[in-house]
Structure formats: structure tokens, C-alpha cells
Short mmCIF file of C-alpha atoms in Angstrom, two decimals:
data_model
loop_
_atom_site.label_atom_id
_atom_site.label_comp_id
_atom_site.label_asym_id
_atom_site.label_seq_id
_atom_site.Cartn_x
_atom_site.Cartn_y
_atom_site.Cartn_z
CA MET A 20 -101.35 -22.32 7.44
CA VAL A 21 -99.19 -19.19 7.38
CA ALA A 22 -99.77 -18.73 11.12
CA GLY A 23 -98.54 -22.31 11.67
CA LEU A 24 -95.29 -21.49 9.91
CA LEU A 25 -94.66 -18.02 11.34
CA LEU A 26 -95.94 -18.13 14.92
CA PRO A 27 -94.10 -21.15 16.40
CA PRO A 28 -90.57 -19.78 15.77
CA LEU A 29 -91.62 -16.39 17.13
CA ILE A 30 -93.22 -17.96 20.19
CA VAL A 31 -90.16 -20.15 20.82
CA ALA A 32 -87.79 -17.18 20.50
CA GLY A 33 -89.94 -15.09 22.83
CA LEU A 34 -90.19 -17.87 25.41
CA TRP A 35 -86.54 -18.76 25.28
CA PHE A 36 -85.32 -15.17 25.48
CA GLY A 37 -87.89 -14.18 28.11
CA ILE A 38 -87.21 -17.10 30.42
CA GLY A 39 -83.44 -16.94 29.86
CA GLU A 40 -83.24 -13.18 30.46
CA LEU A 41 -85.40 -13.38 33.58
CA ARG A 42 -83.21 -16.12 34.96
CA LEU A 43 -79.94 -14.37 34.14
CA GLN A 44 -81.15 -11.06 35.61
CA ALA A 45 -82.39 -12.80 38.76
CA GLU A 46 -79.10 -14.65 39.23
CA ALA A 47 -76.89 -11.66 38.49
CA ALA A 48 -78.61 -8.75 40.21
CA PHE A 49 -81.94 -10.01 41.53
CA GLN A 50 -83.77 -7.69 39.10
CA ILE A 51 -86.72 -8.08 36.77
CA SER A 52 -86.19 -7.53 33.07
CA TRP A 53 -89.35 -5.84 31.85
CA LEU A 54 -88.42 -6.61 28.25
CA ALA A 55 -88.42 -10.28 29.14
CA VAL A 56 -91.79 -9.97 30.90
CA GLY A 57 -93.24 -8.23 27.85
CA LEU A 58 -91.88 -10.92 25.52
CA LEU A 59 -93.32 -13.65 27.71
CA ALA A 60 -96.72 -11.93 27.68
CA ALA A 61 -96.59 -11.51 23.90
CA SER A 62 -95.54 -15.15 23.49
CA GLY A 63 -98.45 -16.23 25.68
CA ILE A 64 -100.90 -14.24 23.57
CA ALA A 65 -99.44 -15.70 20.35
CA LEU A 66 -99.61 -19.21 21.81
CA ALA A 67 -103.26 -18.71 22.73
CA PHE A 68 -103.93 -17.41 19.23
CA LEU A 69 -102.22 -20.51 17.76
CA ALA A 70 -104.27 -22.83 19.93
CA GLY A 71 -107.50 -20.93 19.22
CA SER A 72 -110.28 -22.71 17.45
CA ARG A 73 -110.75 -20.09 14.73
CA LEU A 74 -107.44 -20.93 13.03
CA SER A 75 -106.81 -23.84 10.76
CA PRO A 76 -105.92 -27.01 12.68
CA ILE A 77 -102.79 -27.26 10.56
CA ALA A 78 -101.42 -24.17 12.32
CA SER A 79 -101.58 -25.78 15.76
CA LEU A 80 -100.43 -29.12 14.30
CA LEU A 81 -97.26 -27.59 12.84
CA GLY A 82 -96.62 -25.64 16.03
CA GLY A 83 -97.25 -28.76 18.15
CA LEU A 84 -94.83 -30.84 16.08
CA SER A 85 -92.08 -28.23 16.36
CA PHE A 86 -92.60 -27.66 20.11
CA THR A 87 -92.70 -31.44 20.74
CA GLY A 88 -89.58 -32.02 18.68
CA LEU A 89 -87.70 -29.33 20.59
CA GLY A 90 -89.05 -30.69 23.86
CA VAL A 91 -87.83 -34.23 23.15
CA VAL A 92 -84.23 -33.15 22.39
CA PRO A 93 -83.29 -32.53 26.08
CA LEU A 94 -84.68 -35.93 27.02
CA VAL A 95 -82.54 -37.57 24.36
CA GLU A 96 -79.51 -35.59 25.55
CA MET A 97 -80.13 -36.69 29.15
CA MET A 98 -79.65 -40.28 27.95
CA GLY A 99 -76.14 -39.39 26.78
CA VAL A 100 -76.70 -38.69 23.07
CA ARG A 101 -75.55 -35.23 22.04
CA VAL A 102 -78.02 -33.81 19.51
CA LEU A 103 -77.27 -30.07 19.44
CA PRO A 104 -73.80 -28.58 19.29
CA GLU A 105 -72.64 -26.52 22.23
CA ASN A 106 -72.86 -22.72 22.10
CA LEU A 107 -75.35 -22.87 19.25
CA LEU A 108 -77.50 -20.06 20.67
CA PRO A 109 -76.73 -16.73 22.31
CA ASN A 110 -76.53 -16.77 26.10
CA SER A 111 -80.10 -15.65 26.93
CA LEU A 112 -81.68 -17.94 24.31
CA GLU A 113 -79.61 -20.95 25.35
CA ASN A 114 -80.41 -20.39 29.00
CA GLY A 115 -84.12 -20.17 28.22
CA TYR A 116 -83.98 -23.26 25.99
CA LEU A 117 -82.25 -25.28 28.70
CA THR A 118 -84.71 -24.10 31.36
CA LEU A 119 -87.81 -24.85 29.27
CA GLY A 120 -86.37 -28.06 27.80
CA TYR A 121 -85.06 -29.73 30.91
CA THR A 122 -88.12 -28.86 32.99
CA GLY A 123 -90.41 -30.39 30.35
CA ILE A 124 -92.39 -27.23 29.67
CA GLN A 125 -91.41 -27.24 26.02
CA LEU A 126 -92.68 -30.80 25.61
CA PHE A 127 -95.84 -29.97 27.55
CA LEU A 128 -96.65 -27.03 25.22
CA GLY A 129 -96.00 -29.22 22.17
CA VAL A 130 -98.28 -32.00 23.27
CA ALA A 131 -100.97 -29.47 24.24
CA LEU A 132 -100.88 -27.99 20.74
CA LEU A 133 -101.04 -31.44 19.19
CA VAL A 134 -104.07 -32.35 21.28
CA VAL A 135 -105.77 -29.04 20.40
CA SER A 136 -105.32 -29.77 16.70
CA ALA A 137 -106.77 -33.27 17.08
CA PHE A 138 -110.33 -32.19 17.90
CA PRO A 139 -112.63 -33.29 15.10
CA SER A 140 -114.56 -30.01 15.22
CA ARG A 141 -111.43 -28.16 14.06
CA TRP A 142 -111.22 -30.31 10.90
CA ARG A 143 -114.83 -29.85 9.83
CA ALA A 144 -115.70 -27.15 7.36
CA ARG A 145 -117.55 -24.19 8.74
CA VAL A 146 -120.90 -24.31 7.01
CA GLU A 147 -123.62 -21.85 7.78
CA PRO A 148 -126.97 -23.56 8.32
CA ALA A 149 -129.19 -22.99 5.35
CA ALA A 150 -132.76 -21.78 5.71
CA TYR A 151 -135.23 -24.61 5.71
CA THR A 152 -136.74 -25.14 2.34
CA SER A 153 -138.98 -27.92 1.16
CA ALA A 154 -140.37 -28.96 -2.17
CA TYR A 155 -143.13 -26.41 -1.61
CA GLY A 156 -140.78 -23.46 -1.00
CA PRO A 157 -139.44 -21.83 2.15
CA ALA A 158 -141.23 -22.43 5.41
CA PRO A 159 -143.49 -19.58 6.48
CA SER A 160 -142.50 -17.49 9.40
CA PRO A 161 -144.41 -18.25 12.60
CA TYR A 162 -144.33 -14.55 13.46
CA LEU A 163 -146.01 -13.18 10.34
CA PRO A 164 -149.68 -13.54 9.50
CA GLN A 165 -150.32 -16.52 7.28
CA THR A 166 -151.41 -15.69 3.74
CA GLY A 167 -152.42 -18.25 1.22
CA PRO A 168 -153.83 -18.12 -2.30
CA GLU A 169 -157.33 -17.58 -0.95
CA ASP A 170 -156.13 -14.67 1.17
CA ALA A 171 -154.43 -12.82 -1.70
CA THR A 172 -157.44 -10.61 -2.42
CA ARG A 173 -158.29 -9.92 1.22
CA PRO A 174 -156.44 -7.09 3.01
CA MET A 175 -154.18 -8.14 5.88
CA TYR A 176 -155.61 -5.65 8.36
CA ARG A 177 -159.22 -4.76 9.02
CA GLU A 178 -160.18 -1.20 8.51
#
């Protein structure tokens, strides 16, 4: 649950800044910003962790809802409805948001996280299988010699 609240904003910030900084550096000086590449790699790792099956499905559900909501905003704005005020974000973040939003990548990531959280196996409790026991006690091991009440007085190995 905590990962679902903390990771999505960090992933979004890393993606937006990384994409925006790469784009600005490529347009201005045709250079690669290694900070942006590192942030994109870290965001990819965090996104994979969020989508991983070992976490609670609520984590990927919350992340998927936030990514999907942010991915729908550019589509609404393309229809002429202004949702976000202008100059809300710093230059690199805004450039990354516009790039990811208007290309549909933000919406794609959101829907992917929602689908990952919808698998029934993620909502089931992790229960370890119990050893087979019956009304007569645990089942004997097929690898050990069988001993019964009549064999209690007899030694297991011949001398």
C-alpha cells in the first residue's frame, strides 16, 4: 500500500524530467543528459517493481489510476477543454509531461498497471500448502522405511 502511494509520483517525476531533459538537450545542443538517462532507468526499475507480482495489487491499482488520470488529461485538452493551468511545472517537467501525455505513453502505462492489478492471482492470499494429514495422522514418507506397531520391537537394520 505504501509503495502504491510513494512510487507513482516518483516514477512520474523521473519520467517527466528524464524525457523532458533529453528532449531539451537534444534540441539545444544535440547532447545526451546522463542524469536524464539515469532517472529514466531508475523510473523503469521502479515501474517494474510496482507492476511486480510480489507487491499488493493495491499498489499497482493506485499507480494505474494516477497514470491513467494523467494520461487522459492531454486527450481532454486536445478537445478544447483546458484542464491544467499554463506554466504549472518547471520547463523540463512540463516538456516531459507534454511529450508523454500527447504521445499516449502516459495513458499506456496507466492502463498497463490497471491490467496488472486485475489478475485474480494477485488478490488471493498467499497460503503455504499444509502437509497432508488425515484422521490417522500425517502421511508416512515414501522414502523412509515403514514402521508400524508390530515393527516397534524389531530393529530397523539387520545386524
